[in-house]
Coordinates of C-alpha atoms in Angstrom, one line a residue:
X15 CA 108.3 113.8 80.0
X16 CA 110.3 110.8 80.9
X17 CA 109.9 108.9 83.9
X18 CA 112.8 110.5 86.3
X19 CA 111.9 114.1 85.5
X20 CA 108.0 113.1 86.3
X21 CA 109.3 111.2 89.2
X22 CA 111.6 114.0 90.5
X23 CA 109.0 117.1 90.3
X24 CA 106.1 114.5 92.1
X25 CA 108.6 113.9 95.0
X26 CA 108.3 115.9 98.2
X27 CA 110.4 115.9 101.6
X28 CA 107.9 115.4 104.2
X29 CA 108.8 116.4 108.2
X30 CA 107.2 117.5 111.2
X31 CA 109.1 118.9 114.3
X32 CA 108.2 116.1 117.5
X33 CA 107.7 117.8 121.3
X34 CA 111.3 116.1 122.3
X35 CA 112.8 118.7 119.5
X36 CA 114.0 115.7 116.8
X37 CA 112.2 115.8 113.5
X38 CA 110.7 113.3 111.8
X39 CA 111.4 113.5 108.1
X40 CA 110.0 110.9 104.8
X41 CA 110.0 111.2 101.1
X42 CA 106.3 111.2 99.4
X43 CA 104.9 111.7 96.1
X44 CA 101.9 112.4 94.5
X45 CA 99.7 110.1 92.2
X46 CA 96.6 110.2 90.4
X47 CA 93.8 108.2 92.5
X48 CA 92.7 105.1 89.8
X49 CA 90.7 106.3 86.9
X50 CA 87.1 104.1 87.8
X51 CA 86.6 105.8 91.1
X52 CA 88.3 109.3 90.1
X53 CA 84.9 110.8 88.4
X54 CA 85.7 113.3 85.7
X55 CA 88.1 115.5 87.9
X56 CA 91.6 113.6 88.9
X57 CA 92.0 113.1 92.4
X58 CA 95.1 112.8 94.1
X59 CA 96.9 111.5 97.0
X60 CA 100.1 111.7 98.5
X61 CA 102.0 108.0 98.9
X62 CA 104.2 107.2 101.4
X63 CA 105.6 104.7 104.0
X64 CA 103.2 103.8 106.5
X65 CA 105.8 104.1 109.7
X66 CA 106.6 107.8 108.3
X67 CA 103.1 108.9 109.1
X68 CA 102.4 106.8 112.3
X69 CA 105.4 109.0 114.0
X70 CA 104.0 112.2 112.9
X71 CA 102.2 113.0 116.4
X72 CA 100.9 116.1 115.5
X73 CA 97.6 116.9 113.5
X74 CA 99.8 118.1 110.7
X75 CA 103.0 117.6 108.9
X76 CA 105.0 120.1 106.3
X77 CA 104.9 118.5 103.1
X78 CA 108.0 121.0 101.1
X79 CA 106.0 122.4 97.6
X80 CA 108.0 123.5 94.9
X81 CA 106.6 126.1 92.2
X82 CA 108.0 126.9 89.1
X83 CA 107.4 130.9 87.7
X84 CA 106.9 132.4 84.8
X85 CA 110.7 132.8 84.0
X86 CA 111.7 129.4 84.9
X87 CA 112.9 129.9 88.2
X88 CA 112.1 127.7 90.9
X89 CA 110.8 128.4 94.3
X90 CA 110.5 126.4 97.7
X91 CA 106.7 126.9 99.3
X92 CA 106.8 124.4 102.4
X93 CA 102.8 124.3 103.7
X94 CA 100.9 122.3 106.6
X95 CA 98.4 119.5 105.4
X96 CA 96.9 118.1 108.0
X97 CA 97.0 114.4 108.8
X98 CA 95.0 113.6 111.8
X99 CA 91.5 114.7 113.3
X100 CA 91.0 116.4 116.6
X101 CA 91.1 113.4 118.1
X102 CA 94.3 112.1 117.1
X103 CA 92.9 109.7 114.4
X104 CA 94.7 109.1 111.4
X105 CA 93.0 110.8 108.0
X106 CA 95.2 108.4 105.8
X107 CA 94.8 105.3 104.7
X108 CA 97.2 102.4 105.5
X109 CA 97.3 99.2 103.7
X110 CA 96.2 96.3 106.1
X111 CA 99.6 94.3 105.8
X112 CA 102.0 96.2 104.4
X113 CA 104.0 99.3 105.6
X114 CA 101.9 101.9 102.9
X115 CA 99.6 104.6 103.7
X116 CA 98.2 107.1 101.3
X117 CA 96.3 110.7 101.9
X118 CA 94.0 112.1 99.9
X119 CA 95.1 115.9 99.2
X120 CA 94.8 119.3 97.2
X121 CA 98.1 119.7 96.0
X122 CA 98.6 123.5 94.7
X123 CA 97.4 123.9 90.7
X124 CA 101.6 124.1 89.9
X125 CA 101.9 121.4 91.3
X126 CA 98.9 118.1 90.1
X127 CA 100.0 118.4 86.8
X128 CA 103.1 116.5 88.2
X129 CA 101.6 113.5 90.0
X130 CA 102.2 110.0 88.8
X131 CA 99.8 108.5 86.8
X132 CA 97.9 105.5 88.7
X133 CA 99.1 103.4 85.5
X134 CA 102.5 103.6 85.9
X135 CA 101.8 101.6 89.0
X136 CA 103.6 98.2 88.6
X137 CA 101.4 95.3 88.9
X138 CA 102.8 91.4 88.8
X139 CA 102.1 91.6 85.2
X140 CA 104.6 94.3 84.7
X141 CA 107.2 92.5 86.4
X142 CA 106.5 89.1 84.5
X143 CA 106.4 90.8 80.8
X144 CA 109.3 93.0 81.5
X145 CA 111.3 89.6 82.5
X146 CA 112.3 91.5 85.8
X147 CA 115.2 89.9 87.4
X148 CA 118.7 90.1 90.3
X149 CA 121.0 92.4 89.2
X150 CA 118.6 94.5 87.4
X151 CA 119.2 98.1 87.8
X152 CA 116.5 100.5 90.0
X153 CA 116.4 104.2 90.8
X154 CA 115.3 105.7 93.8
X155 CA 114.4 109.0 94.7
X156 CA 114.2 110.5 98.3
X157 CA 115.9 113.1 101.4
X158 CA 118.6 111.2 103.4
X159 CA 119.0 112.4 106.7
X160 CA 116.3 114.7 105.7
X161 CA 118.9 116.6 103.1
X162 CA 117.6 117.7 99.4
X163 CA 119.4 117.8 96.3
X164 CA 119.4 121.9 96.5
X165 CA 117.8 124.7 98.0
X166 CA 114.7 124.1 96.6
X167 CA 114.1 121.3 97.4
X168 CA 113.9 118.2 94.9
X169 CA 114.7 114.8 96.0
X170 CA 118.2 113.2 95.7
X171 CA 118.6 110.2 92.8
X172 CA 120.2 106.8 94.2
X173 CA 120.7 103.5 92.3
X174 CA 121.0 100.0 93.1
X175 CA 120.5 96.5 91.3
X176 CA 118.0 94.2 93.0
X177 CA 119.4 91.5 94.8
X178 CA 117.0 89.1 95.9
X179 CA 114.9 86.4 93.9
X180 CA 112.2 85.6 93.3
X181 CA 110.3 88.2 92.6
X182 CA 107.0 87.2 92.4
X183 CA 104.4 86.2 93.2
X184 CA 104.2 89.2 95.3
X185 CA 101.7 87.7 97.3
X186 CA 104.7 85.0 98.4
X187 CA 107.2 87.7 98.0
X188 CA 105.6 90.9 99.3
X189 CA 108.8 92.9 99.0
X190 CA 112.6 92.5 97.0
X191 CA 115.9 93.6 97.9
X192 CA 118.2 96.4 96.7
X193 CA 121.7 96.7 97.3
X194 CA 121.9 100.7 98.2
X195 CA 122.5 102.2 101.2
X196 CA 119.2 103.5 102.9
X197 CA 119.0 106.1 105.7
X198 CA 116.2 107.5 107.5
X199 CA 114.2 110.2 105.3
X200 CA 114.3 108.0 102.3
X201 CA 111.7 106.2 103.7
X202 CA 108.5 106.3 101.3
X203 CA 110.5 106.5 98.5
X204 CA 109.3 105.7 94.7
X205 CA 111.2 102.7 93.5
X206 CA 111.4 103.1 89.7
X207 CA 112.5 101.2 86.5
X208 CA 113.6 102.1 83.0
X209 CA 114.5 99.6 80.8
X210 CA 117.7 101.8 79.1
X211 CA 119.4 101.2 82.8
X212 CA 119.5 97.4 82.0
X213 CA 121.4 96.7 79.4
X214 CA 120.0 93.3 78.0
X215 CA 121.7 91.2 75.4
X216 CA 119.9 92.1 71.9
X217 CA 118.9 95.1 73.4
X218 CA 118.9 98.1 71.1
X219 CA 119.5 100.3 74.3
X220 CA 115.5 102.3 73.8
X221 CA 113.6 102.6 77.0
X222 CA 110.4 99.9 76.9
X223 CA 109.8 99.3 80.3
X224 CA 109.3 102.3 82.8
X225 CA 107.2 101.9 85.5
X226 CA 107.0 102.6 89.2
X227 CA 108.4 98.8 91.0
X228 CA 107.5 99.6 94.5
X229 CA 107.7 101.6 97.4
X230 CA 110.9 101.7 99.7
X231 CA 109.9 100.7 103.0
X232 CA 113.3 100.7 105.2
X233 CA 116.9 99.3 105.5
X234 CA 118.3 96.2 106.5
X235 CA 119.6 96.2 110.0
X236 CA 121.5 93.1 111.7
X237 CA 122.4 93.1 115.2
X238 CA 123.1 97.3 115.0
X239 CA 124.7 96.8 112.1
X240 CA 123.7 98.7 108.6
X241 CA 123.7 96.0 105.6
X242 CA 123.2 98.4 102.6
X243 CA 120.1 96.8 101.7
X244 CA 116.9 98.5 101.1
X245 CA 113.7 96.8 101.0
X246 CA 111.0 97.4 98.6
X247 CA 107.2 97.0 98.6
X248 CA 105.8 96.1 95.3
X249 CA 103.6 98.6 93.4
X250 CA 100.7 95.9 93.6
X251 CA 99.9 96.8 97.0
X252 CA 100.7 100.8 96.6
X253 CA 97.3 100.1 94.1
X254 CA 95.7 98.1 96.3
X255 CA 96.4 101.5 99.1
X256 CA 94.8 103.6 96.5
X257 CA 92.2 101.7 95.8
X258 CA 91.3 101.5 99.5
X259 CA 91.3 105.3 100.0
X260 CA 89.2 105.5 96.5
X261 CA 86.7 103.5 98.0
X262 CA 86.4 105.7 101.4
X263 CA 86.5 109.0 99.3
X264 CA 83.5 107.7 98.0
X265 CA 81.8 107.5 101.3
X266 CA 82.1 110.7 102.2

């Protein structure tokens, strides 16, 4: 399975209705927790933007499943998973600088055959070997305004070129820019690469690269003014989430 198709049936609208009536809505998806600390059954969590969860009030949110039958049909099967303790504590894990948490979960059995593999994780090597660069072509995958690509419920495909340098170090340049309109409920979104979109001279047009660049983390906004211009977390620190969450999983 190529990487949009794995990308597309991982991704999941997530909402939760607040007490003044508004929703709060973000895009998540699932990945496999990394292989050293996963023991011999996968684990899984659920990745998103930090700011998504931290408005979710409530102990839970609705995370949208989708389930495919026997005869190929699809269906939409929104559940709870909770998010917070009695208490109001947070049960994800949030990266300590950057706007990522991540959950562990028990996604339906449909439905974990689906998650991202904790390998196709960018890290700055991937960026570097790859020869990453401005004007480079990215997808995107996530629910503006809360809306899905159809009834049941998968994510809406966007594109835009990155359009900022350098890229790395990422611990000088934490995130990148992408020139694509962002709105809230994309938020969370996996940022993704495939070498086919780029187009390189000598290229013979095959995919090579196709990895998961980063995590969309919110828009650029200038004095009330929308830019177009998204900006995205690296991947390095989405595995430096997991790994945190890996390591309190195995406290418990």
């Amino acid at each position: 399975m190529d990487l949009t198709l794995a990308l597309m049936r991982a991704t999941f609208k997530l909402d939760q209705v607040q007490d003044d009536g508004l929703t709060t809505v973000g895009t998540g998806w699932l990945v496999t927790m990394p292989a050293a600390t996963a023991g011999h059954a996968p684990q899984f969590a659920l990745v998103t933007a930090g700011h998504v969860l931290d408005r979710m009030a409530k102990p839970h949110m609705m995370i949208h499943w989708r389930r495919e039958d026997g005869t190929g049909r699809w269906h939409r099967e929104p559940a709870p998973l909770q998010i917070r303790n009695d208490d109001a504590s947070p049960l994800w894990v949030r990266h300590p600088e950057r706007d990522i948490a991540a959950i562990a979960l028990h996604p339906p059995d449909p439905v974990r055959d689906w998650a991202v593999g904790f390998d196709h994780l960018a890290d700055e090597a991937s960026f570097q070997a790859h020869d990453v660069q401005p004007g480079d072509e990215m997808l995107v995958l996530g629910y503006p305004r809360g809306l899905s690509a159809n009834e049941i419920g998968f994510p809406i495909l966007r594109s835009g070129r990155v359009a900022s340098y350098p890229l790395w170090p990422s611990a000088d340049f934490p995130s990148f820019l992408m020139d694509f309109a962002v709105f809230a409920g994309n938020s969370g979104g996996p940022v993704y690469l495939i070498d086919a979109l780029r187009k390189k001279p000598g290229g013979d047009g095959k995919p090579q690269a196709a990895f998961v660049a980063g995590l969309l983390a919110q828009q650029v906004v200038m004095t009330d003014e929308r830019l177009e211009i998204g900006i995205v977390l690296h991947a390095s620190f989405i595995r430096q989430c997991l790994r945190l969450l890996a390591a309190r999983q195995a406290e418990v």
